[in-house]
């Protein structure tokens, strides 16, 4: 976060540029605000000075440590010499003025051992001057820090920490409120686990509170009925603490989604959408999707009975499929999550068999051009304007075969099943927000 200060949401007429991305796997949203130059915080100069002073304090601390080690070493040397000096003094006092040549030579040798003591004493003098200088510097630093503290409102560390946390919370709330933006980047992949066959799907509930981190896992792309529910993401990584759901009807494809406590999936060998409620372990509703192709009639390029793909974004539940009537082009339909009725449909004009996978973010359908290595987000369709554009957003297909790609709006991350690996990608969305007044 840049330019964090009291006036964070009270900028001039110029808009802010706000970039957001999810930090997986813990689901935290990280927001970066880039403030126009003319709205620089009034305390930035003092903040920079405070940072410089802290660096000086660190340097002084390091100097004191070096000085302490050096003086300790010299002190040990002086103490060792003290015994020698006393011995020499006793011998000189005992001498009656007539020393033998041998005794005289021994005294000379002992005196030679004391010669380095002069340089040690000189070093002591230098260290004394250094101590005086460091004390003066510490005194100056203390005065400067006191002045900055007074100028910044005499806030203690805990007060400043609370203010920073409050500002971060406001920025996070603003991002959630105005969170929809255009996809501009996909991060490097984060491999969560390698488990299962080449094809499958895994997901979390897009509508659950942040405290609910359950993970659902469905291996295979057709005729499966076994769904594993892990208590947390950590349990999923370790493969422990899970329960099993056995669906009454088998699934087709990998385009399933968990939304508000229910699993939405395509019933095998049909164009029927099934809503299965996990808590009651029952089907709440099922309905045919009018005209939708099934049984590998109009799959994605990788096949796998992926005729029907269900998605959830910030605005609700979607189905992506195609029909004979629209010549195999992708159709996007908003579904009522309670009745599974089609609310509205859009014909994107993009051939589904040429798409690797697809996902929805903020009412925009993003389509990849391949499920293999070298894939990129190639096409986007905007349901709010019924328009499209070709894009070029690359992402690293690490394991070379993606059979499931879904966006989770709660975590702002892409969930993928990549050749038997469960992988996450963070996304970067671009926003320009008007900040005339508090958001």
Short mmCIF file of C-alpha atoms in Angstrom, two decimals:
data_model
loop_
_atom_site.label_atom_id
_atom_site.label_comp_id
_atom_site.label_asym_id
_atom_site.label_seq_id
_atom_site.Cartn_x
_atom_site.Cartn_y
_atom_site.Cartn_z
CA UNK A 1 0.00 0.00 0.00
CA UNK A 2 1.39 3.39 -0.94
CA UNK A 3 0.77 6.78 0.63
CA UNK A 4 -1.15 5.50 3.64
CA UNK A 5 -2.29 8.50 5.71
CA UNK A 6 -5.23 10.09 7.45
CA UNK A 7 -6.58 11.56 4.20
CA UNK A 8 -6.54 8.23 2.37
CA UNK A 9 -10.11 8.53 1.02
CA UNK A 10 -10.29 12.32 0.75
CA UNK A 11 -8.44 12.93 -2.50
CA UNK A 12 -9.00 15.73 -5.04
CA UNK A 13 -11.05 15.34 -8.22
CA UNK A 14 -8.44 13.14 -9.84
CA UNK A 15 -9.32 9.43 -9.68
CA UNK A 16 -7.33 6.82 -7.90
CA UNK A 17 -5.97 3.79 -9.70
CA UNK A 18 -6.69 0.74 -7.58
CA UNK A 19 -5.26 -2.67 -8.32
CA UNK A 20 -6.50 -5.70 -6.41
CA UNK A 21 -5.39 -9.28 -6.27
CA UNK A 22 -6.12 -12.23 -4.05
CA UNK A 23 -3.38 -13.82 -2.04
CA UNK A 24 -3.96 -17.47 -2.13
CA UNK A 25 -4.36 -19.89 -0.49
CA UNK A 26 -5.57 -17.99 2.57
CA UNK A 27 -8.02 -15.90 0.52
CA UNK A 28 -6.90 -12.48 1.72
CA UNK A 29 -7.51 -9.62 -0.67
CA UNK A 30 -4.53 -7.33 -1.19
CA UNK A 31 -5.28 -3.88 -2.56
CA UNK A 32 -2.70 -1.44 -3.92
CA UNK A 33 -3.69 2.19 -4.32
CA UNK A 34 -1.59 4.37 -6.62
CA UNK A 35 -2.39 7.96 -5.70
CA UNK A 36 -2.00 10.87 -8.14
CA UNK A 37 1.06 13.03 -7.43
CA UNK A 38 -0.95 16.10 -6.45
CA UNK A 39 -2.74 14.19 -3.68
CA UNK A 40 0.44 13.29 -1.83
CA UNK A 41 -0.07 12.89 1.88
CA UNK A 42 0.98 15.89 3.91
CA UNK A 43 2.94 13.71 6.31
CA UNK A 44 4.97 11.86 3.69
CA UNK A 45 8.01 14.10 4.19
CA UNK A 46 8.01 13.43 7.90
CA UNK A 47 7.43 9.72 7.25
CA UNK A 48 10.50 9.59 5.04
CA UNK A 49 12.49 11.44 7.67
CA UNK A 50 11.27 9.01 10.29
CA UNK A 51 12.39 6.09 8.14
CA UNK A 52 15.81 7.70 7.68
CA UNK A 53 16.10 8.25 11.42
CA UNK A 54 15.27 4.63 12.07
CA UNK A 55 18.06 3.63 9.69
CA UNK A 56 20.44 5.90 11.60
CA UNK A 57 19.38 4.32 14.88
CA UNK A 58 20.14 0.91 13.41
CA UNK A 59 23.57 2.10 12.24
CA UNK A 60 24.35 3.56 15.66
CA UNK A 61 23.28 0.31 17.29
CA UNK A 62 25.60 -1.66 15.03
CA UNK A 63 28.48 0.74 15.79
CA UNK A 64 27.92 0.33 19.51
CA UNK A 65 28.03 -3.45 19.15
CA UNK A 66 31.35 -3.28 17.29
CA UNK A 67 32.74 -0.88 19.88
CA UNK A 68 31.64 -3.14 22.71
CA UNK A 69 33.37 -6.15 21.19
CA UNK A 70 36.56 -4.22 20.54
CA UNK A 71 36.80 -2.65 24.00
CA UNK A 72 36.07 -5.99 25.62
CA UNK A 73 38.96 -7.55 23.68
CA UNK A 74 41.32 -4.70 24.63
CA UNK A 75 40.25 -4.86 28.26
CA UNK A 76 41.14 -8.55 28.39
CA UNK A 77 44.57 -7.72 26.95
CA UNK A 78 45.19 -4.96 29.53
CA UNK A 79 44.21 -7.27 32.37
CA UNK A 80 46.67 -9.84 31.12
CA UNK A 81 49.43 -7.25 31.04
CA UNK A 82 48.66 -6.08 34.57
CA UNK A 83 50.17 -9.23 36.13
CA UNK A 84 53.30 -8.87 34.01
CA UNK A 85 53.76 -5.22 35.02
CA UNK A 86 53.49 -6.09 38.73
CA UNK A 87 56.10 -8.82 38.36
CA UNK A 88 58.51 -6.44 36.63
CA UNK A 89 57.97 -3.76 39.23
CA UNK A 90 58.77 -6.21 42.04
CA UNK A 91 61.98 -7.33 40.39
CA UNK A 92 63.16 -3.75 39.81
CA UNK A 93 62.50 -2.84 43.44
CA UNK A 94 64.41 -5.87 44.65
CA UNK A 95 67.44 -5.13 42.51
CA UNK A 96 70.31 -3.49 44.37
CA UNK A 97 71.72 -1.79 41.30
CA UNK A 98 73.74 -4.76 40.19
CA UNK A 99 71.86 -6.91 37.64
CA UNK A 100 73.51 -9.78 35.92
CA UNK A 101 73.55 -9.79 32.16
CA UNK A 102 71.07 -12.66 32.15
CA UNK A 103 68.60 -10.88 34.42
CA UNK A 104 68.93 -7.71 32.43
CA UNK A 105 68.09 -9.55 29.19
CA UNK A 106 65.08 -11.15 30.80
CA UNK A 107 63.78 -7.73 31.84
CA UNK A 108 64.26 -6.43 28.30
CA UNK A 109 62.32 -9.34 26.89
CA UNK A 110 59.47 -8.74 29.33
CA UNK A 111 59.43 -5.03 28.52
CA UNK A 112 59.15 -5.88 24.83
CA UNK A 113 55.96 -7.75 25.59
CA UNK A 114 54.52 -4.50 26.95
CA UNK A 115 55.21 -2.45 23.84
CA UNK A 116 51.77 -3.21 22.18
CA UNK A 117 50.13 -1.72 25.23
CA UNK A 118 50.77 1.77 23.86
CA UNK A 119 48.68 1.15 20.73
CA UNK A 120 45.95 -0.40 22.86
CA UNK A 121 45.81 2.73 24.99
CA UNK A 122 45.65 4.87 21.85
CA UNK A 123 42.72 2.78 20.67
CA UNK A 124 41.04 3.40 24.01
CA UNK A 125 41.38 7.13 23.43
CA UNK A 126 39.84 6.80 19.96
CA UNK A 127 36.99 4.69 21.30
CA UNK A 128 36.35 7.28 23.99
CA UNK A 129 35.97 9.98 21.34
CA UNK A 130 33.67 7.63 19.38
CA UNK A 131 31.52 7.10 22.46
CA UNK A 132 31.18 10.85 22.92
CA UNK A 133 30.16 11.24 19.26
CA UNK A 134 27.63 8.39 19.46
CA UNK A 135 26.12 9.85 22.62
CA UNK A 136 25.69 13.18 20.86
CA UNK A 137 24.11 11.47 17.85
CA UNK A 138 21.70 9.54 20.06
CA UNK A 139 20.77 12.80 21.77
CA UNK A 140 20.05 14.42 18.38
CA UNK A 141 18.06 11.44 17.19
CA UNK A 142 15.96 11.47 20.33
CA UNK A 143 15.15 15.13 19.77
CA UNK A 144 14.21 14.55 16.13
CA UNK A 145 12.02 11.58 16.99
CA UNK A 146 10.27 13.56 19.69
CA UNK A 147 9.60 16.39 17.20
CA UNK A 148 8.14 13.99 14.63
CA UNK A 149 6.00 12.30 17.26
CA UNK A 150 4.64 15.67 18.32
CA UNK A 151 3.95 16.67 14.71
CA UNK A 152 2.19 13.37 13.97
CA UNK A 153 -0.11 13.84 16.90
CA UNK A 154 1.89 12.18 19.66
CA UNK A 155 0.59 8.74 18.71
CA UNK A 156 2.20 5.81 20.40
CA UNK A 157 3.10 2.68 18.49
CA UNK A 158 -0.16 0.90 19.33
CA UNK A 159 -2.20 3.94 18.32
CA UNK A 160 -0.39 4.16 14.98
CA UNK A 161 -0.83 0.43 14.44
CA UNK A 162 -4.57 0.68 15.08
CA UNK A 163 -4.83 3.59 12.66
CA UNK A 164 -3.01 1.63 9.96
CA UNK A 165 -5.28 -1.39 10.52
CA UNK A 166 -8.35 0.83 10.31
CA UNK A 167 -7.14 2.35 7.04
CA UNK A 168 -6.40 -1.09 5.62
CA UNK A 169 -9.90 -2.22 6.59
CA UNK A 170 -11.41 0.80 4.82
CA UNK A 171 -9.36 0.13 1.71
CA UNK A 172 -10.39 -3.53 1.77
CA UNK A 173 -14.05 -2.55 2.18
CA UNK A 174 -13.74 -0.09 -0.69
CA UNK A 175 -12.22 -2.79 -2.90
CA UNK A 176 -15.00 -5.19 -2.02
CA UNK A 177 -17.65 -2.55 -2.69
CA UNK A 178 -16.11 -1.36 -5.94
CA UNK A 179 -14.22 -4.54 -6.62
CA UNK A 180 -15.22 -5.24 -10.20
CA UNK A 181 -12.60 -4.42 -12.78
CA UNK A 182 -10.98 -5.61 -15.95
CA UNK A 183 -8.63 -8.58 -15.86
CA UNK A 184 -5.09 -7.39 -16.56
CA UNK A 185 -2.93 -10.19 -15.21
CA UNK A 186 -2.74 -13.75 -13.94
CA UNK A 187 -0.03 -14.69 -11.44
CA UNK A 188 2.36 -17.59 -11.52
CA UNK A 189 0.72 -20.88 -10.48
CA UNK A 190 0.58 -21.99 -6.84
CA UNK A 191 0.42 -25.77 -6.63
CA UNK A 192 -1.73 -26.79 -3.67
CA UNK A 193 -1.65 -30.55 -4.09
CA UNK A 194 -1.07 -33.34 -6.59
CA UNK A 195 -3.97 -35.77 -6.18
CA UNK A 196 -6.27 -37.82 -8.37
CA UNK A 197 -6.47 -38.57 -12.07
CA UNK A 198 -5.68 -36.33 -15.03
CA UNK A 199 -9.16 -34.75 -14.99
CA UNK A 200 -11.30 -33.42 -12.16
CA UNK A 201 -12.43 -30.38 -10.21
CA UNK A 202 -11.98 -28.84 -6.78
CA UNK A 203 -13.53 -25.73 -5.25
CA UNK A 204 -14.61 -23.79 -2.18
CA UNK A 205 -17.99 -22.19 -1.53
CA UNK A 206 -18.02 -18.76 -3.14
CA UNK A 207 -20.74 -17.52 -0.76
CA UNK A 208 -19.42 -18.90 2.52
CA UNK A 209 -18.00 -16.57 5.19
CA UNK A 210 -14.22 -16.30 5.43
CA UNK A 211 -14.24 -18.56 8.49
CA UNK A 212 -15.59 -21.42 6.33
CA UNK A 213 -12.65 -22.82 4.37
CA UNK A 214 -14.11 -26.18 3.36
CA UNK A 215 -12.82 -27.70 0.12
CA UNK A 216 -14.77 -30.01 -2.21
CA UNK A 217 -13.00 -32.48 -4.44
CA UNK A 218 -14.42 -34.42 -7.42
CA UNK A 219 -12.10 -36.76 -9.30
CA UNK A 220 -12.83 -37.70 -12.92
CA UNK A 221 -14.93 -36.17 -15.68
CA UNK A 222 -17.87 -38.53 -16.18
CA UNK A 223 -20.13 -40.99 -14.34
CA UNK A 224 -18.68 -39.98 -10.96
CA UNK A 225 -20.86 -39.68 -7.86
CA UNK A 226 -18.31 -39.39 -5.01
CA UNK A 227 -17.66 -35.90 -3.60
CA UNK A 228 -15.12 -35.42 -0.80
CA UNK A 229 -15.65 -32.52 1.60
CA UNK A 230 -12.51 -31.46 3.50
CA UNK A 231 -12.86 -29.38 6.65
CA UNK A 232 -10.15 -26.86 5.72
CA UNK A 233 -7.66 -26.15 2.98
CA UNK A 234 -4.94 -27.44 5.29
CA UNK A 235 -6.82 -30.71 5.68
CA UNK A 236 -7.16 -30.95 1.91
CA UNK A 237 -3.41 -30.49 1.49
CA UNK A 238 -2.76 -33.23 4.06
CA UNK A 239 -5.58 -35.47 2.81
CA UNK A 240 -7.27 -35.74 6.23
CA UNK A 241 -10.53 -34.82 8.03
CA UNK A 242 -13.03 -35.27 5.21
CA UNK A 243 -16.50 -36.66 4.73
CA UNK A 244 -17.98 -38.27 1.64
CA UNK A 245 -21.13 -37.33 -0.26
CA UNK A 246 -22.60 -39.81 -2.71
CA UNK A 247 -24.63 -37.97 -5.36
CA UNK A 248 -27.96 -39.52 -6.41
CA UNK A 249 -27.16 -38.87 -10.09
CA UNK A 250 -23.70 -39.09 -11.71
CA UNK A 251 -22.00 -36.02 -13.12
CA UNK A 252 -20.62 -35.13 -16.55
CA UNK A 253 -17.63 -32.88 -17.19
CA UNK A 254 -15.69 -30.85 -14.65
CA UNK A 255 -17.65 -27.59 -14.71
CA UNK A 256 -19.21 -27.97 -11.25
CA UNK A 257 -19.47 -25.16 -8.71
CA UNK A 258 -20.35 -24.89 -5.01
CA UNK A 259 -22.57 -21.89 -4.29
CA UNK A 260 -24.24 -21.05 -0.97
CA UNK A 261 -24.05 -24.58 0.43
CA UNK A 262 -25.11 -26.41 -2.73
CA UNK A 263 -23.33 -28.16 -5.58
CA UNK A 264 -24.45 -27.31 -9.12
CA UNK A 265 -23.51 -29.87 -11.76
CA UNK A 266 -24.51 -31.40 -15.10
CA UNK A 267 -26.27 -34.76 -14.86
CA UNK A 268 -24.50 -37.41 -16.96
CA UNK A 269 -25.89 -37.98 -20.50
CA UNK A 270 -28.38 -35.11 -20.25
CA UNK A 271 -28.66 -31.33 -20.35
CA UNK A 272 -30.11 -31.35 -16.81
CA UNK A 273 -28.71 -29.02 -14.16
CA UNK A 274 -28.75 -30.53 -10.65
CA UNK A 275 -28.68 -28.56 -7.39
CA UNK A 276 -27.50 -30.83 -4.58
CA UNK A 277 -27.63 -29.48 -1.00
CA UNK A 278 -24.72 -30.73 1.13
CA UNK A 279 -26.26 -30.29 4.58
CA UNK A 280 -29.50 -32.14 3.80
CA UNK A 281 -27.74 -34.50 1.38
CA UNK A 282 -30.56 -34.11 -1.09
CA UNK A 283 -31.37 -32.68 -4.53
CA UNK A 284 -33.26 -29.43 -4.04
CA UNK A 285 -34.08 -28.86 -7.71
CA UNK A 286 -33.10 -30.05 -11.18
CA UNK A 287 -34.01 -28.58 -14.55
CA UNK A 288 -33.13 -29.01 -18.21
CA UNK A 289 -31.17 -26.19 -19.81
CA UNK A 290 -33.16 -25.49 -22.99
CA UNK A 291 -31.32 -26.50 -26.16
CA UNK A 292 -28.00 -27.08 -24.39
CA UNK A 293 -25.71 -29.63 -26.02
CA UNK A 294 -24.45 -32.55 -23.94
CA UNK A 295 -22.59 -35.87 -24.13
CA UNK A 296 -19.55 -34.33 -25.89
CA UNK A 297 -21.66 -32.50 -28.49
CA UNK A 298 -20.03 -29.13 -27.76
CA UNK A 299 -17.17 -29.60 -25.28
CA UNK A 300 -14.11 -27.41 -24.77
CA UNK A 301 -11.07 -28.30 -26.89
CA UNK A 302 -9.95 -30.94 -24.37
CA UNK A 303 -13.24 -32.88 -24.58
CA UNK A 304 -14.16 -34.68 -21.37
CA UNK A 305 -17.97 -34.16 -21.56
CA UNK A 306 -17.32 -30.47 -20.81
CA UNK A 307 -20.45 -29.33 -22.67
CA UNK A 308 -21.86 -27.43 -19.68
CA UNK A 309 -19.75 -25.26 -17.39
CA UNK A 310 -21.22 -23.62 -14.28
CA UNK A 311 -19.62 -20.53 -12.77
CA UNK A 312 -20.11 -18.00 -10.00
CA UNK A 313 -18.84 -14.44 -9.96
CA UNK A 314 -19.66 -11.26 -8.04
CA UNK A 315 -23.11 -11.07 -9.65
CA UNK A 316 -24.35 -14.65 -9.26
CA UNK A 317 -24.67 -18.04 -10.94
CA UNK A 318 -23.89 -18.60 -14.64
CA UNK A 319 -23.99 -21.44 -17.15
CA UNK A 320 -21.68 -21.57 -20.19
CA UNK A 321 -22.68 -23.98 -22.95
CA UNK A 322 -23.76 -24.02 -26.59
CA UNK A 323 -26.68 -25.13 -28.78
CA UNK A 324 -27.32 -26.36 -32.28
CA UNK A 325 -29.29 -23.18 -32.98
CA UNK A 326 -26.27 -20.90 -32.44
CA UNK A 327 -23.93 -23.09 -34.49
CA UNK A 328 -21.74 -24.19 -31.60
CA UNK A 329 -20.84 -20.72 -30.34
CA UNK A 330 -20.58 -20.13 -26.62
CA UNK A 331 -23.80 -19.09 -24.88
CA UNK A 332 -23.67 -17.38 -21.47
CA UNK A 333 -26.82 -17.59 -19.32
CA UNK A 334 -27.62 -16.10 -15.94
CA UNK A 335 -29.41 -18.69 -13.81
CA UNK A 336 -31.73 -18.20 -10.88
CA UNK A 337 -29.91 -20.20 -8.16
CA UNK A 338 -33.23 -21.17 -6.51
CA UNK A 339 -35.20 -22.37 -9.54
CA UNK A 340 -32.39 -22.89 -12.10
CA UNK A 341 -34.45 -20.97 -14.64
CA UNK A 342 -32.58 -18.94 -17.26
CA UNK A 343 -32.81 -15.23 -16.42
CA UNK A 344 -31.05 -13.96 -19.56
CA UNK A 345 -28.75 -15.32 -22.27
CA UNK A 346 -26.02 -13.92 -24.52
CA UNK A 347 -24.56 -15.42 -27.71
CA UNK A 348 -20.85 -14.56 -27.62
CA UNK A 349 -20.06 -15.65 -31.17
CA UNK A 350 -16.97 -17.57 -30.01
CA UNK A 351 -16.80 -21.26 -31.05
CA UNK A 352 -16.75 -23.42 -27.93
CA UNK A 353 -14.63 -26.18 -29.47
CA UNK A 354 -11.85 -23.59 -29.99
CA UNK A 355 -11.84 -22.64 -26.32
CA UNK A 356 -9.51 -24.30 -23.83
CA UNK A 357 -11.55 -23.24 -20.79
CA UNK A 358 -13.53 -20.21 -19.59
CA UNK A 359 -14.38 -18.32 -16.41
CA UNK A 360 -16.51 -15.34 -15.32
CA UNK A 361 -15.30 -12.25 -13.44
CA UNK A 362 -17.64 -9.33 -12.78
CA UNK A 363 -20.08 -10.30 -15.52
CA UNK A 364 -17.32 -10.72 -18.11
CA UNK A 365 -16.64 -14.10 -19.72
CA UNK A 366 -12.93 -14.76 -20.24
CA UNK A 367 -11.99 -17.54 -22.67
CA UNK A 368 -8.60 -19.21 -23.08
CA UNK A 369 -7.38 -20.26 -26.51
CA UNK A 370 -5.99 -23.63 -25.40
CA UNK A 371 -5.90 -26.14 -22.56
CA UNK A 372 -2.25 -26.95 -23.28
CA UNK A 373 1.07 -25.20 -22.63
CA UNK A 374 1.28 -21.68 -24.08
CA UNK A 375 -2.36 -20.89 -23.33
CA UNK A 376 -3.52 -17.33 -22.72
CA UNK A 377 -6.75 -15.49 -22.02
CA UNK A 378 -7.63 -14.70 -25.60
CA UNK A 379 -11.24 -13.48 -25.69
CA UNK A 380 -13.57 -11.58 -23.36
CA UNK A 381 -17.30 -10.98 -23.61
CA UNK A 382 -18.97 -8.18 -21.63
CA UNK A 383 -22.54 -9.05 -20.69
CA UNK A 384 -23.32 -5.51 -19.52
CA UNK A 385 -22.73 -4.11 -23.02
CA UNK A 386 -23.21 -7.29 -25.10
CA UNK A 387 -19.81 -6.64 -26.68
CA UNK A 388 -16.53 -8.51 -26.98
CA UNK A 389 -12.82 -7.94 -27.50
CA UNK A 390 -9.73 -10.02 -28.11
CA UNK A 391 -7.21 -9.98 -25.29
CA UNK A 392 -3.68 -11.16 -24.61
CA UNK A 393 -3.28 -12.13 -20.94
CA UNK A 394 -0.77 -14.99 -20.64
CA UNK A 395 -0.64 -17.44 -17.77
CA UNK A 396 1.74 -20.26 -17.02
CA UNK A 397 0.21 -23.67 -17.72
CA UNK A 398 2.75 -25.51 -15.57
CA UNK A 399 1.52 -29.08 -16.05
CA UNK A 400 0.38 -28.70 -19.67
CA UNK A 401 -3.24 -29.90 -19.46
CA UNK A 402 -5.97 -27.83 -17.81
CA UNK A 403 -9.34 -29.57 -17.50
CA UNK A 404 -11.01 -27.17 -15.06
CA UNK A 405 -10.63 -23.40 -14.64
CA UNK A 406 -12.97 -21.40 -12.37
CA UNK A 407 -12.91 -18.02 -10.66
CA UNK A 408 -13.77 -17.67 -6.98
CA UNK A 409 -15.01 -14.12 -6.21
CA UNK A 410 -14.61 -14.58 -2.45
CA UNK A 411 -10.90 -15.30 -2.77
CA UNK A 412 -10.31 -13.54 -6.09
CA UNK A 413 -8.39 -16.49 -7.40
CA UNK A 414 -8.59 -18.99 -10.24
CA UNK A 415 -8.97 -22.62 -9.26
CA UNK A 416 -7.57 -25.09 -11.79
CA UNK A 417 -7.17 -28.82 -12.21
CA UNK A 418 -3.99 -29.25 -14.21
CA UNK A 419 -3.03 -32.78 -15.16
CA UNK A 420 -3.73 -34.22 -11.70
CA UNK A 421 -2.53 -31.11 -9.83
CA UNK A 422 -4.76 -28.71 -7.92
CA UNK A 423 -3.45 -25.23 -8.67
CA UNK A 424 -4.35 -21.64 -7.79
CA UNK A 425 -3.71 -18.42 -9.71
CA UNK A 426 -4.10 -14.92 -8.33
CA UNK A 427 -5.77 -12.40 -10.61
CA UNK A 428 -5.10 -8.69 -11.03
CA UNK A 429 -8.06 -6.42 -11.80
CA UNK A 430 -7.79 -2.81 -12.95
CA UNK A 431 -10.07 -0.09 -11.56
CA UNK A 432 -10.32 3.67 -11.84
CA UNK A 433 -12.38 4.94 -8.93
CA UNK A 434 -13.82 8.41 -8.49
CA UNK A 435 -13.10 9.59 -4.96
CA UNK A 436 -15.08 12.80 -4.71
CA UNK A 437 -16.05 12.30 -1.09
CA UNK A 438 -15.88 9.19 0.97
CA UNK A 439 -16.69 5.97 -0.95
#
